[in-house]
Short mmCIF file of C-alpha atoms in Angstrom, two decimals:
data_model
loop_
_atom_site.label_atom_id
_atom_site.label_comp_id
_atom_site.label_asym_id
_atom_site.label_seq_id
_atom_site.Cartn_x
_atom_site.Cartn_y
_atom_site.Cartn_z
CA UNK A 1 33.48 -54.35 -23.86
CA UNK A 2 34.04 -54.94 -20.06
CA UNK A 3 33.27 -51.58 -19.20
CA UNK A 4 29.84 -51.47 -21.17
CA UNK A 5 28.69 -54.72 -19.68
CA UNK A 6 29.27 -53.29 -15.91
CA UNK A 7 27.29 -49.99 -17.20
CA UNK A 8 25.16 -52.09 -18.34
CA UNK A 9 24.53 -54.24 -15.51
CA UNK A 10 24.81 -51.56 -12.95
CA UNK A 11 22.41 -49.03 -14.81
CA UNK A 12 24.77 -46.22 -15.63
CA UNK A 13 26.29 -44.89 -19.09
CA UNK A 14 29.97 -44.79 -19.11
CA UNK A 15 30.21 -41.08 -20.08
CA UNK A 16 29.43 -40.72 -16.84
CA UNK A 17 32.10 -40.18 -15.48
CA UNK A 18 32.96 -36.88 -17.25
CA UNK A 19 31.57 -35.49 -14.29
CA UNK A 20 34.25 -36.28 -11.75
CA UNK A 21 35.53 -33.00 -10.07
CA UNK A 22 38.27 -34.30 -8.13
CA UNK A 23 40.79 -37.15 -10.80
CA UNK A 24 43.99 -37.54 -8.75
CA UNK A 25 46.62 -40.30 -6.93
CA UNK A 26 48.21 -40.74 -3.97
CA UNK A 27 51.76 -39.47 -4.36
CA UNK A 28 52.93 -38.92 -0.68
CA UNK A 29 56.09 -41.46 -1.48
CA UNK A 30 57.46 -39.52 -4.37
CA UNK A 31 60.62 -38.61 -2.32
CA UNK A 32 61.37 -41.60 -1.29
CA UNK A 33 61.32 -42.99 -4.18
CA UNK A 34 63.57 -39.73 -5.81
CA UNK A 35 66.25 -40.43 -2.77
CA UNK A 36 66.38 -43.88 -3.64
CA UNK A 37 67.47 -43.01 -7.31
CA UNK A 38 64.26 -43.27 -9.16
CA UNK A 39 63.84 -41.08 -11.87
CA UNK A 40 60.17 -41.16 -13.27
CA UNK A 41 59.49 -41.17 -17.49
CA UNK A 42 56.80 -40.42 -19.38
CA UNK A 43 55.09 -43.34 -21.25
CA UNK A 44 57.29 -42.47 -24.28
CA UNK A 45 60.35 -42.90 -21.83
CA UNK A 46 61.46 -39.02 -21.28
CA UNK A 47 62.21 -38.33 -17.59
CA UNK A 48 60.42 -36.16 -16.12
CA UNK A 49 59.23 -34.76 -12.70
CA UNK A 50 56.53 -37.04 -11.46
CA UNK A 51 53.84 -34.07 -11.18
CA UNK A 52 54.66 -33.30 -15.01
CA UNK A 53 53.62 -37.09 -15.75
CA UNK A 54 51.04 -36.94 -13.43
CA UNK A 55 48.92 -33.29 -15.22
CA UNK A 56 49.91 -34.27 -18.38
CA UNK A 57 47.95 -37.72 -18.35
CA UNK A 58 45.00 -36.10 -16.42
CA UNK A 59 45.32 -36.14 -12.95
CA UNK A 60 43.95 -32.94 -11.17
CA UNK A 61 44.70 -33.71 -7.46
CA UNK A 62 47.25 -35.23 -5.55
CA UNK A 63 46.95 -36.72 -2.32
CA UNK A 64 49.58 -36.43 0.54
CA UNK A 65 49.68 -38.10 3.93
CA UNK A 66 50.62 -36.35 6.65
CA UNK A 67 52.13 -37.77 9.90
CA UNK A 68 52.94 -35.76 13.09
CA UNK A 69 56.60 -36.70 14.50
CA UNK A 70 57.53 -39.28 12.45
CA UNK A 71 61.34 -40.72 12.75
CA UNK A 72 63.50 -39.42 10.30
CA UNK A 73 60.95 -36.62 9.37
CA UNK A 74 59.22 -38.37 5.99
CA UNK A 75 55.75 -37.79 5.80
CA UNK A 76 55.98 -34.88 8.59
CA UNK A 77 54.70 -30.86 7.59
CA UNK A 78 58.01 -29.58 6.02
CA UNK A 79 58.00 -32.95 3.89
CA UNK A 80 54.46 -32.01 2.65
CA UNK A 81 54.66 -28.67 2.52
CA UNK A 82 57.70 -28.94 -0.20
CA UNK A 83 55.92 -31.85 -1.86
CA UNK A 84 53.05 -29.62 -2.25
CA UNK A 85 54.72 -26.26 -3.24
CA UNK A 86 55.58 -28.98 -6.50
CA UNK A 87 51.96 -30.00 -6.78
CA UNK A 88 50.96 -26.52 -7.01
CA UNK A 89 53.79 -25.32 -8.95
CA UNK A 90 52.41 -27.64 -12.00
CA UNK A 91 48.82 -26.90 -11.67
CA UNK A 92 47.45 -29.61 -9.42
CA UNK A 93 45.10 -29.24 -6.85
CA UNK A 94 46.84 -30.55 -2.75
CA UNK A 95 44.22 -32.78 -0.86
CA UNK A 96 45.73 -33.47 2.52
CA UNK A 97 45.05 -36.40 4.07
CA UNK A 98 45.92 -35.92 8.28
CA UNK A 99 46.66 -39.30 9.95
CA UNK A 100 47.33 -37.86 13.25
CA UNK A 101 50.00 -39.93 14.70
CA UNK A 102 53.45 -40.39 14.20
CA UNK A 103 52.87 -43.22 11.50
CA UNK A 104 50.52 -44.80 9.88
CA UNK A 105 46.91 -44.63 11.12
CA UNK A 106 44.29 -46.97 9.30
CA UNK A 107 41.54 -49.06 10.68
CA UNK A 108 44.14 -51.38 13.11
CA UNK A 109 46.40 -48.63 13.85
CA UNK A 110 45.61 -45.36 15.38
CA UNK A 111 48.40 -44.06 17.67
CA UNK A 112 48.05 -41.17 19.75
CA UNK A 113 51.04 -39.06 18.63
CA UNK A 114 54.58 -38.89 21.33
CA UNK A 115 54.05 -36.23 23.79
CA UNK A 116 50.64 -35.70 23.36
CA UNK A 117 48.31 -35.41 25.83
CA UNK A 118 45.84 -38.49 26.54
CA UNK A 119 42.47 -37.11 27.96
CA UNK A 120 39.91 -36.08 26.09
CA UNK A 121 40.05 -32.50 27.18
CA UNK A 122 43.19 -31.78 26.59
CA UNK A 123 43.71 -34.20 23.94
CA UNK A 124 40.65 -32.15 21.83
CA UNK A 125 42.52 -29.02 22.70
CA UNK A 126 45.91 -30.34 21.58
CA UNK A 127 44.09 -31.65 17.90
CA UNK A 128 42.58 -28.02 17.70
CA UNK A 129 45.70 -26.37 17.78
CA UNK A 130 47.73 -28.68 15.80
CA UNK A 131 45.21 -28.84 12.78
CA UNK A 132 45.39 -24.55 13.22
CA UNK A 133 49.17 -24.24 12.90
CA UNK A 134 49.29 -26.88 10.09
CA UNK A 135 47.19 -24.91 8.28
CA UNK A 136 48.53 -21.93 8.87
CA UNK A 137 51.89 -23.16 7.69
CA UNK A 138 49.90 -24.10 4.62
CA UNK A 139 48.97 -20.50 4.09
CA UNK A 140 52.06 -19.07 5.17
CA UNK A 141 54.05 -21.35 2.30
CA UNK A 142 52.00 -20.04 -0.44
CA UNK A 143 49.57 -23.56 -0.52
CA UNK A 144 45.95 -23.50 -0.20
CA UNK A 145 44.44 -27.68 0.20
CA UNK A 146 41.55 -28.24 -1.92
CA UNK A 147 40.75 -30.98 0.48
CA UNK A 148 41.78 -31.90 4.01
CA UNK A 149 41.09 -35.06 5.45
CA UNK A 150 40.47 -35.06 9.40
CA UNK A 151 42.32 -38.30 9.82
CA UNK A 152 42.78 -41.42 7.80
CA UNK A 153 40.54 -44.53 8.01
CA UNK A 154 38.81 -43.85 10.94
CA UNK A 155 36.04 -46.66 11.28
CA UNK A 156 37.37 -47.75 14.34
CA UNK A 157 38.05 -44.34 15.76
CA UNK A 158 41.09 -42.03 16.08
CA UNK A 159 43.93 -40.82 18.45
CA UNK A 160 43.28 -44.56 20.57
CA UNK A 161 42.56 -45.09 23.12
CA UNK A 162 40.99 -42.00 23.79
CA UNK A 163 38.89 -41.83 21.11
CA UNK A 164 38.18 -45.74 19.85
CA UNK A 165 35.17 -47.05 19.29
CA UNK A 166 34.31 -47.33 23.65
CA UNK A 167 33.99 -43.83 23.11
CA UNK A 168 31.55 -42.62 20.14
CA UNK A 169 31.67 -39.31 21.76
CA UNK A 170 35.27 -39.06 22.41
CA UNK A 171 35.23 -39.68 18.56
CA UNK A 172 32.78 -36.83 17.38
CA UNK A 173 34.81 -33.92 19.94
CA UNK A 174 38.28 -35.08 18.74
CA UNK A 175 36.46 -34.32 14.49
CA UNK A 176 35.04 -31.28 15.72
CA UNK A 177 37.68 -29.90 17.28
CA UNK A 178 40.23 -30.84 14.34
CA UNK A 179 37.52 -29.06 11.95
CA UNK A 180 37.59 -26.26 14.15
CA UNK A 181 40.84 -25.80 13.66
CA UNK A 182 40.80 -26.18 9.84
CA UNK A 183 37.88 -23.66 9.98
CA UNK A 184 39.66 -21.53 12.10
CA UNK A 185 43.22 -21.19 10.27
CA UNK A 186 44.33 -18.41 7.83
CA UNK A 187 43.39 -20.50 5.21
CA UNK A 188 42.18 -18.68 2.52
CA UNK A 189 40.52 -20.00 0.64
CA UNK A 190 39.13 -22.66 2.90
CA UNK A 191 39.50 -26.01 1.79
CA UNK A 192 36.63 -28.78 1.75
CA UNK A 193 36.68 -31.33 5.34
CA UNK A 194 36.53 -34.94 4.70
CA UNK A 195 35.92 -37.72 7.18
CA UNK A 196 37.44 -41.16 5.55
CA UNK A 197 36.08 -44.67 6.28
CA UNK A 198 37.36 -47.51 4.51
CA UNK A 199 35.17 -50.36 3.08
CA UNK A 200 32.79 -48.25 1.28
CA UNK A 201 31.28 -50.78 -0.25
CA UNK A 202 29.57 -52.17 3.11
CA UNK A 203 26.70 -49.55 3.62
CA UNK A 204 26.26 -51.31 7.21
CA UNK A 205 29.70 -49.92 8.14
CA UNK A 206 28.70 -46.22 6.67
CA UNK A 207 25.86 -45.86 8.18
CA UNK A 208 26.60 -47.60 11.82
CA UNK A 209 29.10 -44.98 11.81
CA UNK A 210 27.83 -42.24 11.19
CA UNK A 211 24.55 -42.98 12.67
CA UNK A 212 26.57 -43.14 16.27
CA UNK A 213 29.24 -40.51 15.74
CA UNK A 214 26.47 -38.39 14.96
CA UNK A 215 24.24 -38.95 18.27
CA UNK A 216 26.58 -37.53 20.19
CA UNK A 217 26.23 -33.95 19.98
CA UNK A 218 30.05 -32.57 19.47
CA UNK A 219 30.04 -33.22 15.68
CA UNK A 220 27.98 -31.46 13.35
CA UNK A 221 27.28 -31.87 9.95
CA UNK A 222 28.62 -28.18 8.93
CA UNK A 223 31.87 -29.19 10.54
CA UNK A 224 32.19 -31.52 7.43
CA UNK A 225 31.73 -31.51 3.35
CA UNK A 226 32.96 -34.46 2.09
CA UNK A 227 32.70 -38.35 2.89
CA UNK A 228 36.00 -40.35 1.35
CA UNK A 229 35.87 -44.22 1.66
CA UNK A 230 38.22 -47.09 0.25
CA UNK A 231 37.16 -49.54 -1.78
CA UNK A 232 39.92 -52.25 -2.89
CA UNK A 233 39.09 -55.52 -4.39
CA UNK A 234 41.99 -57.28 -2.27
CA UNK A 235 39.96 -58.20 0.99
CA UNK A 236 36.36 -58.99 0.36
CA UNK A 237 34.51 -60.94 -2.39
CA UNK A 238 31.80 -58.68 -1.38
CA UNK A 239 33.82 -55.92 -2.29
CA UNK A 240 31.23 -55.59 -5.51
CA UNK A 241 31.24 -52.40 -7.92
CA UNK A 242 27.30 -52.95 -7.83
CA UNK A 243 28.03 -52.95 -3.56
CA UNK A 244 29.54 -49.39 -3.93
CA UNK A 245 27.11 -47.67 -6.02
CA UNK A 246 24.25 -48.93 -4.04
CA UNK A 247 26.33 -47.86 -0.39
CA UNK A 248 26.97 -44.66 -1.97
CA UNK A 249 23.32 -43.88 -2.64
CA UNK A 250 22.49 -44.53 0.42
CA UNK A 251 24.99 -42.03 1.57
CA UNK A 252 24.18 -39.44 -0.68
CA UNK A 253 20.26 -39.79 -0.08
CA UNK A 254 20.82 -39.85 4.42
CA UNK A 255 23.31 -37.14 4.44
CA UNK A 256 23.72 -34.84 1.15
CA UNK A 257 27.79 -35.12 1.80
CA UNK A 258 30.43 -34.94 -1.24
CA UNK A 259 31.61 -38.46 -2.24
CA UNK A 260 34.88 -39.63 -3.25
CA UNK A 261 36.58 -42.86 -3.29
CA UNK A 262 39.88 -41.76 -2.20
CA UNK A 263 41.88 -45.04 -1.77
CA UNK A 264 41.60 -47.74 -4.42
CA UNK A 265 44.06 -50.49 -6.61
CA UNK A 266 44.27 -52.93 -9.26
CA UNK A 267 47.15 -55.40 -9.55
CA UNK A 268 49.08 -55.69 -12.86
CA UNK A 269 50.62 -59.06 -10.66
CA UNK A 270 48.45 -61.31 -8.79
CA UNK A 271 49.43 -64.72 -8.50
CA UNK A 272 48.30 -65.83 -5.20
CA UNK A 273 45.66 -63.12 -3.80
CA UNK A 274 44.84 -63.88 -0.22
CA UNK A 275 40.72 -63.79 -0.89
CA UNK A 276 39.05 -64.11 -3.76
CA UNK A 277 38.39 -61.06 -5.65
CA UNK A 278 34.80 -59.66 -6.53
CA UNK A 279 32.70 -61.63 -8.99
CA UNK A 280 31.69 -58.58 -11.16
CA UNK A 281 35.81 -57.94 -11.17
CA UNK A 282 36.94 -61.56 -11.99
CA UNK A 283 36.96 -61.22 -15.62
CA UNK A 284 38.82 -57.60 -15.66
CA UNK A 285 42.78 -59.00 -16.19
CA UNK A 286 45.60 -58.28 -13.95
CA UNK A 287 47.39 -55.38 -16.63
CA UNK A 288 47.83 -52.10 -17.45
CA UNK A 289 44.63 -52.47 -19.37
CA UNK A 290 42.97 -54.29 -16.24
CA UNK A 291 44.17 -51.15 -14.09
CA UNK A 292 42.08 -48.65 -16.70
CA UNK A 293 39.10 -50.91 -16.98
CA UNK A 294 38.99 -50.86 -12.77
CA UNK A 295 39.28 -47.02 -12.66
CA UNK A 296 36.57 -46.48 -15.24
CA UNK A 297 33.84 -48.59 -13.64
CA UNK A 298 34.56 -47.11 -10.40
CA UNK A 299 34.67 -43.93 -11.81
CA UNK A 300 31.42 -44.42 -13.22
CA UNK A 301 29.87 -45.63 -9.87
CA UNK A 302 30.95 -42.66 -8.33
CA UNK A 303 29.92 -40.20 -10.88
CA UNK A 304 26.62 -41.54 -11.48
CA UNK A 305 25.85 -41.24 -7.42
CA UNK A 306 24.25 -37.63 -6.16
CA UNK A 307 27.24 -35.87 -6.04
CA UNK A 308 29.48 -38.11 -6.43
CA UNK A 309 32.74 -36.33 -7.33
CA UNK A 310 35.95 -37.86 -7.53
CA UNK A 311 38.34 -40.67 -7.30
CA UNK A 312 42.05 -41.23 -6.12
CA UNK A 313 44.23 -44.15 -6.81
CA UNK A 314 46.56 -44.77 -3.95
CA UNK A 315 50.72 -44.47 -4.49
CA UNK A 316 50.46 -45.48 -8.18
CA UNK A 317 54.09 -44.66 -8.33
CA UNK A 318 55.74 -46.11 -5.07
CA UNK A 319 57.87 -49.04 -6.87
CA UNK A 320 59.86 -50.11 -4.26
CA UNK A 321 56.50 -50.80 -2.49
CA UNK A 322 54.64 -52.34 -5.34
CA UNK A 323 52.12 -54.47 -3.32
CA UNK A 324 51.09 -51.70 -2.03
CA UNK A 325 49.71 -53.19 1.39
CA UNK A 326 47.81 -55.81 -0.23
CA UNK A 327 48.49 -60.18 -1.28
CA UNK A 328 48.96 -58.98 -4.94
CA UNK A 329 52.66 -58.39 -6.25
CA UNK A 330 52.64 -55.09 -8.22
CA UNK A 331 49.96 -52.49 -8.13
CA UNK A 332 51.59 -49.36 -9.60
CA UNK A 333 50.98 -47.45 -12.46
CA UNK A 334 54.98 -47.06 -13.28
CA UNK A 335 57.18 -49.93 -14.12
CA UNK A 336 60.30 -50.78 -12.06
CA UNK A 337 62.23 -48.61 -13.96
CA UNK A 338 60.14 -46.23 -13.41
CA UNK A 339 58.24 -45.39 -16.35
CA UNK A 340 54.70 -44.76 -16.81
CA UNK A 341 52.19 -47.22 -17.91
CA UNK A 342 49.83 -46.71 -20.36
CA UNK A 343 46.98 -47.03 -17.77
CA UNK A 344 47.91 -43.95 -16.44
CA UNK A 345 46.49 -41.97 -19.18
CA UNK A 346 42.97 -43.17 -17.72
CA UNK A 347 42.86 -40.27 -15.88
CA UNK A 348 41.93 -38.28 -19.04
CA UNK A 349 38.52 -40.25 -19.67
CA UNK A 350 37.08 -39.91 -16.62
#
């Protein structure tokens, strides 16, 4: 009933979203969670590998972050390259997603990695040939990315402070120079190139971006296929479904890009959120139900947008982590004891 009334409102059938290419999660903490003793189930309670879980409820893709010298190694290339040799082992399709930096890079954090260099010459060079040999080691280890994301979050630049936001055309060298090296690699076949904004819902955002990055000569838009944003419903009561579909448009009709939402939620906990959530959200519940109804109207957004083509839902599984960055409690897909909620057969339907 929910669902119909946002297709309704938003003027879009919910079969839709058959046409998604590109169903997946984020699954980059699997290992962590495996060292710390988890063992995943199905939704009838049978352990099984995660991936298994993962295929046999519908997910296509899986999503990996990928950091450059990170202490204690998680999250580095040998980490990802095992974790992907399982993706492809069961049939699912490896979207990378670069951060470039030795942890986390997102909108307030954007690190250059230790040891490398800091000007923009040499920094460029240094992102060239770092984005070559990962994918060669890609290649080499028998995995070929559907998708690789030329760093993570990036609407206030990358690799600071060389290229933040004083810099617009520090910002387009550093993407065309990690593209080149993407383009450049053994990789065969090639996979799609992704920039990644968050907010995606704020078409002022998109399209400031872009508009600026663009100007600047060094980035072109054959160095690029895809544009991923986020969209939660955690941080902004603007944060509308109806705000997405019309930013998205807008994106589709300026620049003819590949869409995906590659980072979204929905609590199955939220007692005390931090802002109030969307108002064409506030009647879908905080469950496992809640979590299917979210996915399908997003889905539906995304698919009903010129193409529009896919959707990830970030670290579904990461239990230990359940808030998942945001003021809500629990936003997995698994319970604590690891097994698999029935919201995770969405992935099927859309």
């Amino acid at each position: 009933m929910l669902l119909s009334a946002f297709s309704a409102v938003l003027g879009f059938s919910a079969s839709a979203a058959a046409a998604l290419t590109y169903k997946g999660v984020d699954w980059s903490s699997v290992v962590v969670e495996e060292r710390a003793g988890v063992s995943y189930k199905n939704v009838n309670g049978a352990s099984q590998p995660l991936e298994q879980i993962l295929r046999d409820n519908g997910v296509n893709t899986v999503r990996q972050r990928v950091w450059v010298n990170p202490s204690g190694g998680t999250y580095n290339m040998a980490y990802n390259i095992n974790l992907a040799k399982r993706a492809k082992n069961a049939g699912l399709g490896v979207y990378i997603d670069f951060h470039f930096s030795d942890t986390w890079a997102d909108p307030a954090h954007q690190s250059i990695p230790s040891g490398w260099p800091t000007d923009i010459d040499n920094l460029a060079w240094k992102l060239y040939n770092y984005t070559l040999d990962a994918s060669n080691q890609f290649q080499d280890n028998g995995v070929q990315p559907t998708i690789m994301s030329i760093g993570n979050e990036i609407t206030a630049g990358l690799l600071w402070p060389t290229g933040g936001t004083s810099s617009w055309y520090n910002i387009a060298r550093l993407l065309h120079s990690a593209s080149a090296g993407i383009k450049d690699s053994r990789l065969n076949p090639k996979p799609k190139i992704m920039i990644h904004l968050d907010n995606g819902w704020n078409w002022n955002t998109q399209n400031n971006w872009y508009t600026k990055v663009l100007q600047q000569g060094p980035l072109v838009s054959s160095d690029y296929d895809m544009m991923g944003v986020s969209f939660y419903p955690f941080y902004s009561s603007s944060a509308t479904l109806s705000s997405l579909k019309s930013s998205l448009n807008n994106m589709a009709n300026k620049w003819g890009k590949e869409l995906l939402v590659v980072e979204t939620d929905w609590p199955i906990s939220c007692a005390n959120p931090a802002y109030a959530f969307p108002s064409d959200a506030k009647n879908i519940p905080f469950t496992a139900a809640g979590q299917s109804q979210w996915i399908k109207a997003i889905a539906d957004v995304v698919a009903s947008v010129p193409k529009g083509n896919g959707l990830f839902y970030w670290e579904p599984a990461w239990i230990h982590n359940a808030n998942l960055g945001s003021s809500c409690a629990n936003n997995c897909m698994f319970s604590n004891s690891g097994q698999a909620l029935s919201s995770l057969s969405v992935f099927r339907n859309i």
